[in-house]
Amino acid sequence: MRVALFITCYNDTLFPDTGKAVVRVLERLGHTVEFPAGQTCCGQMHWNTGYQSEALPLVKRFVEQFRGAEAVVVPSSSCVAMMRDHYPKMAAEIGDAALIAEVSQLLPRVFEFSEFLIKRLGVEDVGASYPHRVTYHASCHGLRNLGLGDGPVRLLKAVRGIDLVELNALEQCCGFGGTFAVKNADVSSAMLEEKTGAVLATGARVCTACDNSCLMHIQGALHRQKTGVKTLHLAEILAAQEGAEL
Amino acid sequence: MSGSALDPKTAPVFPIAARTAMKDGQLRRNVRHATDVIQAKRARVVAEMPDWQELREAGKQIRQHTMENLDFYLEEFEANCTRAGGVVHWARDAAEARQIIVGLVKASGSDEVIKIKSMTTEEIQLNSALEAAGIHPYETDLAELIIQLGHDQPSHIVVPALHKNRQQIREIFQREMNLPKLGERPEDLADAARIFLREKFLRVKTGVSGANFLIAETGGVCIVESEGNGRMCLTLPETLIAVAGIDKVVPRFADLEVLFQLLPRSATGERMNPYNSIWTGVNAADGPRAFHVVLMDNARTEILADAEGRQTLNCIRCGACQNACPVYRQTGGHAYGSVYAGPIGAILTPQLQEMHHAQSLPYASSLCGACYEVCPVKINIPEVLIHLRNKVVKQNGPLNVEAFAMKMMGMIFLSEHRFRAAQRMGRMAEAPLVRRDEKGEGWIGWLPGMLGGWTKVRDLQEMPQETFRDWWKKRGTHGS
């Protein structure tokens, strides 16, 4: 299959390794990856902060970039949630018939990365090997908006040598919430403290998730506290093969 | 916490109030413990219901249908209530509602009232209006009594004294009821409250209640509760005055079949409320001789007129969103500066008050969606939060740092060329802030201005030298 990759603006800029890992996994499974170069941002940051008129052109841009794709894979559940929950409503609100039609045709072909593997390809074992103790954080958008369920955990369980330990209070938000972490820094920090406490309690060396945004937040505190525990996007663990280091 | 009412007009903005609340370790422990207990109970009893999702949908449909035909059902309620011997009063806002109620209490010839727990009376700050008129209100709900005697404010819709633990409650009772030898077992506290209240029930001739539901079909006022004090207030006084927001109406008696399943399970994890009372008009043989219902708008028609905000009015005040909310769990209710706290407060208060007074509340959420997940009538709270954020942004206009930055970011994302340039600029701009750690990795431990909130407890990894798109481009030329 020809898979178009939407890498997201912050993965492109801050977490390129996630994109590389997605490419490795998909190519290992025999698919061709494309990267429409004009892509930038899905508009989530603007939309969620209240800047609706700035978000709309980004929606149109996304549709233009990906309209011809057979499947679009996105390694971020919050960006996919933005598209599914809000794009149709945004198009309907401005009454743009062409955009409404394009969005409704495109969205069924857009998948979050783990969702694409499980639901579209029907794969659980992607041939990864990662012999380390790992815990999985379910990001809110993946858990509630996309209904990923135990999909990511099933993918992780199929990884050779992995020692997967369950995170306590899995469904609890890590406190990132985009601009929430800055606008309500104190509350966000208190929420983060509970989350990092739960991560450390597992004894895992690595915390993984389907969103680099949550992970950036969690990693920031784990590093500040000099815990030595690191974070990796799910794709990076699924891309790992024999001999992979921590 | 002082005895002054929580007023969004004067309360500090959420981040400031939250900081103060979070310094109170005892309060945070109380709130976390209580919400954990209620959430676990709720999850257990909800799991018993195989048709819970269908029930939620039915609840949503009932509420949505009511809001779409609110004028019709309100008039139907008025006609049926009047026919049953009730007197219906209409109040445009809080001031008018207070004026009507104070007038009715005075006309009843009493300078005391017994009260059923009611968020609407909190919303309109009725108690201070009654006191100003020389009328003493007695709260009869145990938690509300604790709040009243402690000169405190409710911090939760269903469990208003959730932020207090047993020892704190005992101290309040010892002091205010003059019981220095009061024990600390729950039975001791309940016993003290019972003795204190019983005398009021038997003596005071005027009762004030809110309403959980107003039934249009019958003109009945429905009160659900767990202590039985409400039933005492409904049946013993000679005059009963109920005040309710116009959003409280439901079309049919039969609708309670759905709502009576949704509300108690969501609110306190009970399968059914111990007491469900419906009061319909007056009866010569029993109960109050005079029955008044004050139907209050107080900005609700404005909410109704807003297609996106309208679903806020579907709320049946169960408080499940508060228990599930990770923000509420950290701060407790008072930080929201209004009697409606937590996620529902974050959307209701800014709409009930002028936006100017509640600009920070729509941002008091990480949009995690836990509130939407538990809402028994499926109010999409995150969606309404975002809608209100848009209103705040429009109200603030373009002349501020955030709006300027957002506009710039929007421009950057509209061009790949500009995006690449911004990525390069970002790396240059952050360079002076980057420090190497022991592994030689670059991290930022301090950021200026608004972004400083991030680096208070978190580090930020430096931007990698190569973006994904740079890697991809190089890979295309040289193969993988």
XYZ file of C-alpha atoms in Angstrom:
726
model
C 0.000 0.000 0.000
C 1.078 3.574 -0.601
C 0.920 5.237 2.771
C 1.054 9.006 3.099
C 2.710 10.117 6.320
C 1.428 13.156 8.196
C 4.254 13.661 10.624
C 2.666 16.617 12.539
C 4.396 19.923 13.103
C 5.910 19.140 16.506
C 7.132 15.671 15.550
C 8.752 17.154 12.461
C 10.450 19.841 14.500
C 11.059 18.235 17.896
C 10.720 14.453 17.495
C 11.951 13.465 14.018
C 12.914 10.019 15.360
C 9.215 9.187 15.685
C 8.731 9.816 11.964
C 11.797 7.781 11.078
C 10.509 4.914 13.203
C 7.090 5.004 11.523
C 8.795 4.849 8.131
C 10.938 1.871 9.247
C 7.960 -0.084 10.570
C 5.771 0.541 7.531
C 8.551 -0.290 5.084
C 9.425 -3.426 7.012
C 5.796 -4.466 6.542
C 6.188 -3.942 2.804
C 4.455 -0.622 2.297
C 5.579 2.415 0.372
C 5.739 5.599 2.407
C 5.152 9.013 0.898
C 5.700 12.370 2.511
C 3.731 15.239 0.974
C 6.236 18.037 1.503
C 3.715 20.867 1.740
C 2.232 19.539 4.992
C 2.602 21.587 8.167
C 0.069 21.538 11.018
C -3.417 20.098 11.545
C -4.617 23.255 13.318
C -5.149 21.675 16.715
C -3.179 24.222 18.705
C -5.110 27.131 17.215
C -8.475 25.416 17.428
C -8.129 24.239 21.020
C -6.852 27.602 22.227
C -9.789 29.457 20.680
C -8.225 30.758 17.462
C -10.806 29.312 15.124
C -10.211 31.657 12.206
C -6.494 30.798 12.204
C -7.234 27.058 12.307
C -9.512 26.938 9.285
C -6.930 27.630 6.546
C -4.780 24.865 8.049
C -7.652 22.420 7.631
C -7.939 23.378 3.967
C -4.201 23.005 3.576
C -4.242 19.532 5.118
C -7.008 18.424 2.764
C -5.134 19.785 -0.264
C -1.973 17.937 0.711
C -3.592 14.555 1.374
C -6.678 14.401 -0.857
C -5.110 11.831 -3.213
C -3.720 9.524 -0.515
C -4.682 5.860 -0.289
C -4.167 5.996 3.479
C -2.849 8.702 5.782
C -0.906 7.651 8.882
C -0.425 10.051 11.778
C 1.756 9.223 14.808
C -0.343 11.431 17.099
C -3.748 10.562 18.487
C -4.512 14.152 19.415
C -4.040 15.347 15.829
C -6.288 12.551 14.501
C -8.853 13.417 17.177
C -8.717 17.026 16.019
C -9.492 15.911 12.474
C -12.282 13.479 13.321
C -13.989 15.542 15.981
C -13.688 18.982 14.473
C -12.947 19.045 10.725
C -16.486 18.053 9.641
C -18.003 20.595 12.031
C -15.654 23.349 10.881
C -16.457 22.664 7.226
C -20.182 22.602 7.982
C -20.020 25.824 9.966
C -18.603 27.842 7.080
C -21.028 26.086 4.723
C -18.290 25.173 2.221
C -19.919 22.301 0.303
C -16.698 21.305 -1.470
C -14.766 21.175 1.807
C -17.536 19.217 3.525
C -17.378 16.617 0.762
C -13.576 16.465 0.719
C -13.333 16.096 4.487
C -15.915 13.341 4.578
C -14.099 11.459 1.812
C -10.664 11.886 3.327
C -11.317 11.151 7.009
C -12.085 7.420 6.667
C -8.589 7.073 5.197
C -6.841 8.855 8.083
C -5.446 6.624 10.857
C -3.500 7.042 14.016
C -0.330 4.907 13.749
C -1.265 2.046 16.115
C -4.815 2.097 14.799
C -3.517 1.747 11.244
C -1.504 -1.348 12.173
C -4.313 -3.031 14.088
C -7.499 -1.940 12.347
C -6.416 -1.281 8.768
C -3.584 -3.781 8.320
C -4.683 -6.330 10.920
C -1.123 -6.678 12.235
C -0.135 -7.068 15.871
C 3.359 -8.461 15.570
C 5.507 -6.081 13.565
C 8.697 -8.074 14.154
C 10.148 -5.783 16.803
C 12.555 -6.698 19.565
C 13.048 -4.549 22.658
C 14.255 -6.417 25.754
C 13.616 -3.704 28.328
C 11.064 -2.826 30.997
C 8.452 -0.530 29.468
C 5.226 1.065 30.692
C 2.503 2.484 28.458
C 0.704 5.792 29.024
C -2.686 6.018 27.284
C -3.044 9.588 26.096
C -6.525 11.039 26.579
C -7.274 11.602 22.897
C -6.278 8.076 21.943
C -8.181 6.606 24.862
C -11.406 8.613 24.655
C -11.686 10.353 21.292
C -10.265 7.588 19.098
C -11.164 4.595 21.252
C -7.803 2.914 20.690
C -8.540 0.593 23.597
C -5.864 -2.014 24.181
C -4.561 -1.802 20.600
C -1.237 -0.198 21.539
C -0.794 -2.683 24.402
C -1.393 -5.612 22.036
C 1.270 -4.248 19.706
C 3.679 -3.922 22.623
C 2.931 -7.413 23.923
C 4.031 -8.829 20.574
C 7.484 -7.205 20.908
C 10.250 -9.766 21.593
C 11.806 -9.625 25.017
C 9.753 -6.698 26.265
C 8.869 -6.533 29.956
C 5.603 -4.589 29.809
C 4.360 -3.241 33.141
C 0.956 -1.656 33.614
C 0.711 1.983 34.669
C -1.500 2.766 37.651
C -4.420 5.188 36.986
C -3.917 4.695 33.280
C -6.913 6.792 32.293
C -5.747 9.854 34.219
C -4.574 12.835 32.155
C -0.852 13.682 32.398
C -1.705 17.381 32.563
C -0.232 18.506 29.255
C -3.289 19.746 27.361
C -1.349 21.969 24.934
C -1.466 25.575 26.095
C -3.013 24.342 29.387
C 0.515 23.420 30.570
C 1.517 27.077 30.224
C -1.734 28.863 31.118
C -2.357 26.716 34.198
C 1.204 25.705 34.921
C 0.647 24.939 38.607
C -2.310 22.604 38.115
C -0.599 21.005 35.141
C 2.496 20.372 37.283
C 0.426 18.788 40.039
C -1.237 16.460 37.522
C 2.161 15.636 36.044
C 3.535 14.807 39.488
C 0.882 12.094 39.906
C 1.688 10.724 36.459
C 5.457 10.621 36.887
C 4.928 9.100 40.343
C 2.950 6.290 38.698
C 5.613 5.852 36.006
C 8.416 5.611 38.566
C 6.401 3.163 40.673
C 6.420 0.670 37.789
C 10.196 0.479 37.791
C 10.141 0.835 34.005
C 13.147 2.271 32.208
C 10.977 3.625 29.415
C 7.522 5.193 29.255
C 5.845 4.995 25.870
C 2.676 6.480 24.342
C 1.026 7.246 21.020
C 1.613 10.993 21.421
C 4.898 12.839 21.657
C 3.049 15.757 23.221
C 2.244 13.831 26.421
C 5.705 12.304 26.327
C 7.462 15.662 26.013
C 5.610 16.755 29.136
C 6.341 13.558 31.089
C 9.960 13.454 29.883
C 10.455 17.068 30.959
C 9.701 16.191 34.575
C 11.537 12.847 34.530
C 14.646 14.657 33.322
C 14.288 17.518 35.812
C 14.042 14.955 38.623
C 17.122 13.135 37.233
C 15.286 9.823 37.250
C 17.090 8.314 34.280
C 13.730 7.079 32.962
C 13.182 8.082 29.369
C 10.246 8.326 27.007
C 9.868 6.864 23.535
C 7.008 7.034 21.073
C 5.329 3.663 20.466
C 6.654 3.677 16.901
C 10.235 3.796 18.165
C 9.737 0.631 20.199
C 7.984 -1.102 17.316
C 10.847 -0.096 15.025
C 13.487 -1.492 17.388
C 15.174 -4.714 16.399
C 17.605 -7.104 17.950
C 20.456 -5.367 19.742
C 18.445 -2.213 20.356
C 19.826 -0.188 23.222
C 17.790 1.617 25.835
C -12.087 30.282 53.224
C -14.116 33.240 54.348
C -17.848 33.347 54.650
C -18.256 35.704 51.721
C -20.035 34.180 48.763
C -18.159 32.848 45.767
C -18.845 35.539 43.238
C -17.400 35.331 39.725
C -17.533 39.123 39.577
C -14.920 39.484 42.303
C -13.199 36.081 42.463
C -9.565 35.908 41.324
C -8.818 34.294 37.965
C -8.574 30.519 37.989
C -4.775 30.058 37.828
C -4.299 32.394 40.814
C -7.132 30.869 42.870
C -5.895 27.379 41.988
C -2.411 28.207 43.243
C -3.861 29.281 46.595
C -6.042 26.156 46.826
C -3.146 23.868 45.973
C -1.105 25.195 48.877
C -3.703 23.629 51.198
C -2.437 20.065 51.471
C -5.279 18.969 53.737
C -7.898 20.230 51.287
C -6.221 18.458 48.376
C -6.011 15.179 50.274
C -9.700 15.470 51.243
C -10.782 16.224 47.678
C -8.694 13.477 46.117
C -9.831 10.908 48.630
C -13.518 11.821 48.298
C -13.500 11.926 44.498
C -11.637 8.605 44.328
C -14.220 6.956 46.578
C -17.226 8.347 44.672
C -15.693 7.555 41.291
C -15.033 3.954 42.241
C -18.606 3.575 43.528
C -20.016 5.164 40.399
C -17.972 2.894 38.142
C -19.242 -0.171 40.013
C -22.943 0.644 39.753
C -22.682 1.882 36.172
C -21.013 -1.376 35.168
C -24.120 -3.190 36.427
C -26.213 -1.561 33.721
C -25.918 -3.311 30.365
C -27.868 -0.489 28.713
C -25.963 2.416 30.297
C -24.955 3.933 26.954
C -28.539 3.690 25.678
C -29.732 5.308 28.901
C -27.261 8.152 28.418
C -28.520 8.628 24.891
C -32.123 8.607 26.110
C -31.209 11.174 28.763
C -29.565 13.350 26.177
C -32.571 13.101 23.857
C -34.999 14.060 26.637
C -32.929 17.070 27.636
C -32.254 18.166 24.077
C -35.905 17.887 23.109
C -36.888 19.894 26.185
C -34.444 22.685 25.396
C -35.666 22.860 21.807
C -39.242 23.298 23.054
C -38.572 25.016 26.347
C -41.159 27.772 25.903
C -43.894 25.197 25.303
C -42.999 23.032 28.312
C -42.609 26.000 30.662
C -46.079 27.227 29.804
C -47.428 23.716 30.218
C -45.773 23.510 33.622
C -47.195 26.872 34.646
C -50.731 25.884 33.601
C -50.604 22.529 35.397
C -48.930 23.867 38.502
C -51.510 26.646 38.757
C -54.344 24.184 38.243
C -53.027 22.141 41.174
C -53.119 25.194 43.434
C -49.538 26.417 43.059
C -48.559 29.976 42.276
C -45.958 30.449 39.558
C -43.674 33.492 39.559
C -41.275 34.440 36.782
C -37.894 35.991 37.564
C -35.675 37.471 34.887
C -32.507 37.421 36.964
C -31.035 36.687 40.382
C -32.045 40.046 41.841
C -35.653 39.576 40.811
C -35.694 36.015 42.141
C -34.292 37.175 45.495
C -36.844 39.968 45.690
C -39.755 37.603 44.979
C -38.583 35.013 47.505
C -37.888 37.530 50.262
C -41.364 39.001 49.640
C -43.010 35.578 49.805
C -41.206 34.660 53.037
C -42.256 37.961 54.620
C -45.838 37.400 53.468
C -45.757 33.984 55.123
C -45.233 35.815 58.424
C -42.028 33.976 59.288
C -38.593 35.383 59.988
C -36.977 31.958 59.600
C -36.914 29.416 56.775
C -35.791 25.826 56.544
C -33.982 25.073 53.302
C -33.503 22.030 51.115
C -30.073 21.882 49.526
C -30.294 23.882 46.312
C -27.586 25.047 43.946
C -29.969 27.598 42.478
C -30.291 29.373 45.821
C -26.480 29.347 46.034
C -26.281 30.740 42.506
C -28.456 33.716 43.450
C -26.850 34.075 46.911
C -30.258 33.811 48.507
C -29.077 33.235 52.071
C -27.345 36.595 52.353
C -30.404 38.308 50.815
C -32.651 36.607 53.381
C -30.328 37.596 56.228
C -30.225 41.172 54.982
C -34.026 41.160 55.180
C -33.927 39.892 58.771
C -34.856 36.330 57.875
C -32.722 33.466 59.175
C -32.225 30.543 56.757
C -31.427 27.077 58.165
C -29.765 24.659 55.788
C -31.070 21.163 56.514
C -28.891 19.045 54.223
C -26.053 17.715 56.383
C -23.309 18.948 54.086
C -24.969 22.325 53.574
C -25.373 22.627 57.331
C -21.630 22.049 57.725
C -20.973 24.733 55.110
C -23.374 27.169 56.758
C -22.095 26.623 60.283
C -18.489 26.745 59.064
C -19.112 30.078 57.276
C -17.806 28.333 54.202
C -18.913 27.910 50.588
C -19.943 24.723 48.787
C -17.190 23.206 46.671
C -19.113 20.462 44.882
C -22.590 20.266 43.342
C -23.684 17.094 45.123
C -21.238 16.886 48.014
C -20.830 20.544 48.989
C -18.589 19.823 51.982
C -16.406 17.354 50.087
C -13.345 19.426 50.926
C -13.835 18.878 54.673
C -12.859 15.749 56.561
C -14.499 14.321 59.662
C -12.202 16.051 62.167
C -12.824 19.426 60.579
C -16.590 18.822 60.644
C -16.435 17.804 64.286
C -14.622 21.020 65.171
C -17.302 23.078 63.413
C -20.100 21.253 65.257
C -18.326 21.519 68.609
C -17.948 25.258 68.165
C -21.226 26.202 66.495
C -23.581 23.801 68.316
C -21.782 24.320 71.591
C -21.015 20.615 72.049
C -17.465 20.502 73.442
C -17.720 16.795 74.273
C -18.957 15.704 70.821
C -17.486 12.373 69.724
C -15.785 11.853 66.381
C -17.625 8.805 65.032
C -19.835 9.442 61.979
C -22.828 8.416 64.158
C -21.951 11.088 66.712
C -21.825 13.773 64.055
C -25.038 12.621 62.372
C -26.749 12.493 65.750
C -25.706 16.038 66.618
C -26.977 17.308 63.266
C -30.241 15.394 63.674
C -30.959 16.876 67.089
C -29.988 20.336 65.899
C -32.230 20.114 62.820
C -35.248 18.354 64.253
C -36.127 21.339 66.366
C -36.006 23.565 63.262
C -38.177 21.207 61.196
C -40.898 21.255 63.856
C -40.782 24.962 64.560
C -40.178 26.826 61.299
C -43.296 27.435 59.217
C -41.750 28.333 55.856
C -39.647 26.145 53.600
C -37.456 27.027 50.611
C -36.386 24.432 48.103
C -34.812 24.142 44.717
C -35.940 21.527 42.223
C -34.219 18.622 40.572
C -36.922 18.466 37.940
C -40.112 20.358 37.101
C -42.621 18.059 35.437
C -44.539 19.930 32.736
C -47.202 17.259 32.325
C -48.306 17.377 35.963
C -46.997 20.692 37.292
C -45.034 18.780 39.932
C -41.754 19.743 41.547
C -39.393 16.813 42.020
C -36.718 16.619 44.720
C -34.279 13.728 44.999
C -32.119 13.314 48.101
C -30.522 10.803 50.371
C -31.185 12.094 53.896
C -34.927 12.688 54.112
C -34.478 16.252 55.275
C -35.905 17.415 51.974
C -39.078 15.487 52.529
C -39.381 17.112 55.970
C -39.041 20.559 54.385
C -41.610 19.693 51.715
C -44.259 18.383 54.057
C -43.988 20.178 57.406
C -44.075 23.931 56.611
C -47.212 25.914 55.929
C -45.628 27.773 53.060
C -43.330 26.151 50.518
C -41.333 28.208 48.032
C -39.454 26.390 45.285
C -36.982 28.226 43.071
C -35.665 26.680 39.878
C -33.856 27.662 36.731
C -36.093 27.410 33.677
C -33.801 24.643 32.443
C -35.091 22.270 35.113
C -38.270 21.334 33.282
C -38.862 17.858 31.818
C -41.849 17.101 29.578
C -43.446 13.981 31.039
C -43.717 12.131 34.309
C -42.452 9.069 32.431
C -39.173 10.850 31.653
C -38.219 10.347 35.282
C -37.839 6.658 34.538
C -34.685 7.507 32.603
C -33.468 10.361 34.789
C -33.954 8.452 38.046
C -31.603 5.800 36.735
C -28.989 8.227 35.459
C -28.832 10.755 38.275
C -28.168 8.741 41.466
C -25.713 6.359 39.818
C -23.765 9.267 38.339
C -23.942 11.442 41.428
C -23.122 9.241 44.395
C -22.891 5.760 42.978
C -26.293 4.814 44.417
C -28.690 2.624 42.468
C -31.613 4.777 43.557
C -32.020 7.826 45.743
C -33.387 6.924 49.159
C -35.936 9.731 48.856
C -37.666 10.809 45.655
C -40.412 13.352 46.345
C -42.757 15.022 43.926
C -44.797 17.917 45.204
C -47.810 18.913 43.115
C -49.775 21.948 44.305
C -51.637 22.115 47.618
C -53.930 19.722 49.413
C -56.288 20.690 52.228
C -55.584 17.482 54.137
C -51.809 17.544 54.127
C -48.685 19.597 53.565
C -48.198 23.306 52.918
C -51.205 25.588 52.502
C -49.339 27.853 50.122
C -47.097 26.593 47.345
C -45.004 28.910 45.189
C -42.656 28.167 42.311
C -40.207 30.821 41.155
C -39.059 30.132 37.600
C -35.813 31.949 37.039
C -34.096 32.793 33.772
C -30.824 34.436 34.933
C -29.112 34.291 31.505
C -30.472 30.865 30.595
C -32.363 32.139 27.529
C -29.079 33.633 26.319
C -27.421 30.235 26.666
C -30.388 28.702 24.870
C -29.941 31.122 21.983
C -26.350 29.951 21.451
C -26.540 26.789 19.355
C -23.166 25.515 20.556
C -23.444 26.485 24.187
C -27.046 25.295 24.541
C -26.187 21.748 25.604
C -24.860 23.229 28.867
C -28.500 23.548 29.957
C -28.996 19.781 29.625
C -27.061 19.360 32.890
C -28.943 17.471 35.613
C -26.415 18.514 38.315
C -25.009 15.111 39.217
C -21.425 16.306 39.710
C -19.932 13.240 37.988
C -17.794 15.528 35.822
C -16.305 17.090 38.932
C -15.277 13.752 40.393
C -13.744 12.657 37.104
C -11.915 15.912 36.396
C -8.145 15.804 37.048
C -8.100 19.597 37.399
C -10.891 19.662 39.997
C -9.147 16.820 41.836
C -6.078 19.028 42.297
C -7.783 22.309 43.176
C -11.128 21.527 44.757
C -14.170 23.625 43.970
C -13.488 27.070 45.394
C -10.812 27.864 42.827
C -13.557 28.110 40.206
C -14.844 31.250 41.940
C -18.452 30.185 41.567
C -20.841 27.712 43.161
C -20.690 25.674 39.962
C -17.200 24.176 40.023
C -15.360 21.626 37.931
C -15.975 21.046 34.230
C -19.665 21.980 34.325
C -18.769 25.143 36.239
C -16.077 25.953 33.713
C -18.723 26.092 30.979
C -21.777 27.208 32.964
C -20.305 30.104 34.943
C -18.888 32.012 31.956
C -22.294 31.772 30.299
C -24.323 32.693 33.375
C -22.094 35.648 34.110
C -20.711 38.126 31.656
C -17.690 36.588 29.926
C -15.533 39.384 31.259
C -15.824 37.962 34.759
C -14.984 34.398 33.871
C -12.375 34.551 31.127
C -10.061 32.069 32.760
C -12.566 29.267 33.344
C -12.814 27.953 29.762
C -9.055 27.379 29.969
C -9.215 25.553 33.309
C -9.155 22.191 31.537
C -6.655 20.003 29.733
C -9.505 18.869 27.431
C -8.858 15.292 28.535
C -12.501 14.370 27.977
C -13.035 12.502 31.260
C -16.034 14.773 31.981
C -17.728 13.988 28.677
C -17.140 10.286 29.233
C -19.054 10.233 32.525
C -21.754 12.810 31.792
C -25.100 10.978 32.099
C -26.729 13.212 29.483
C -23.684 13.317 27.201
C -22.882 17.008 27.386
C -19.788 17.429 25.246
C -18.030 19.666 27.748
C -14.696 19.833 25.861
C -16.561 21.033 22.772
C -18.298 23.795 24.745
C -15.003 24.764 26.423
C -13.423 25.266 23.010
C -16.453 27.247 21.851
C -16.128 29.528 24.886
C -12.387 29.898 24.357
C -13.194 31.193 20.888
C -15.527 33.739 22.472
C -12.783 34.848 24.854
C -10.324 35.220 21.966
C -12.829 37.282 19.972
C -13.544 39.438 23.003
C -9.867 40.112 23.664
C -9.154 41.122 20.067
C -5.803 41.016 18.281
C -3.863 43.486 20.443
C -2.132 41.115 22.875
C 0.950 38.935 22.913
C -0.864 35.606 22.639
C -3.099 36.661 19.755
C -0.098 38.056 17.904
C 1.913 34.857 18.433
C -1.015 32.706 17.311
C -1.498 34.806 14.205
C 2.212 34.525 13.378
C 2.136 30.753 13.884
C -0.902 30.531 11.644
C 0.949 32.454 8.909
C 4.020 30.253 9.295
C 2.021 27.039 8.934
C 0.484 28.279 5.669
C 3.796 27.992 3.826
C 6.337 25.183 3.836
C 9.082 27.702 3.147
C 8.108 29.821 6.154
C 7.737 26.714 8.317
C 11.277 25.570 7.487
C 12.600 29.056 8.183
C 10.796 29.107 11.551
C 12.303 25.740 12.464
C 15.783 27.126 11.755
C 15.006 30.313 13.655
C 13.776 28.262 16.625
C 17.073 26.424 16.848
C 19.011 29.685 16.794
C 16.731 31.364 19.314
C 16.932 28.533 21.834
C 20.723 28.129 21.577
C 21.626 30.550 24.418
C 19.211 28.731 26.770
C 20.482 25.198 26.136
C 22.662 23.508 28.768
C 24.370 20.115 28.386
C 23.519 17.411 30.900
C 25.873 14.667 32.122
C 25.071 12.587 29.023
C 25.903 15.517 26.774
C 22.269 16.026 25.787
C 21.047 19.592 25.430
C 18.202 20.657 27.734
C 16.487 23.924 28.539
C 15.735 24.486 32.225
C 14.553 28.085 32.058
C 12.260 29.880 29.636
C 11.246 33.545 29.770
C 7.819 35.142 30.129
C 4.625 33.173 29.611
C 6.582 30.035 28.720
C 8.249 30.081 32.139
C 5.320 28.065 33.457
C 6.695 25.122 31.528
C 10.179 25.185 32.984
C 9.050 25.580 36.584
C 8.953 21.801 37.000
C 9.919 20.479 33.591
C 12.938 20.622 31.346
C 12.639 20.946 27.613
C 14.897 18.998 25.306
C 16.745 21.065 22.742
C 15.509 20.879 19.173
C 17.280 18.216 17.128
C 19.683 19.528 14.511
C 17.781 17.828 11.723
C 14.019 17.978 11.237
C 12.123 14.996 9.873
C 11.563 16.726 6.563
C 15.303 17.432 6.234
C 16.037 13.774 6.908
C 13.414 12.711 4.388
C 14.827 14.988 1.730
C 18.372 13.708 2.277
C 17.128 10.128 2.310
C 15.422 10.646 -1.056
C 18.711 11.716 -2.598
C 20.968 9.073 -1.047
C 18.554 6.191 -0.505
C 17.589 4.831 2.916
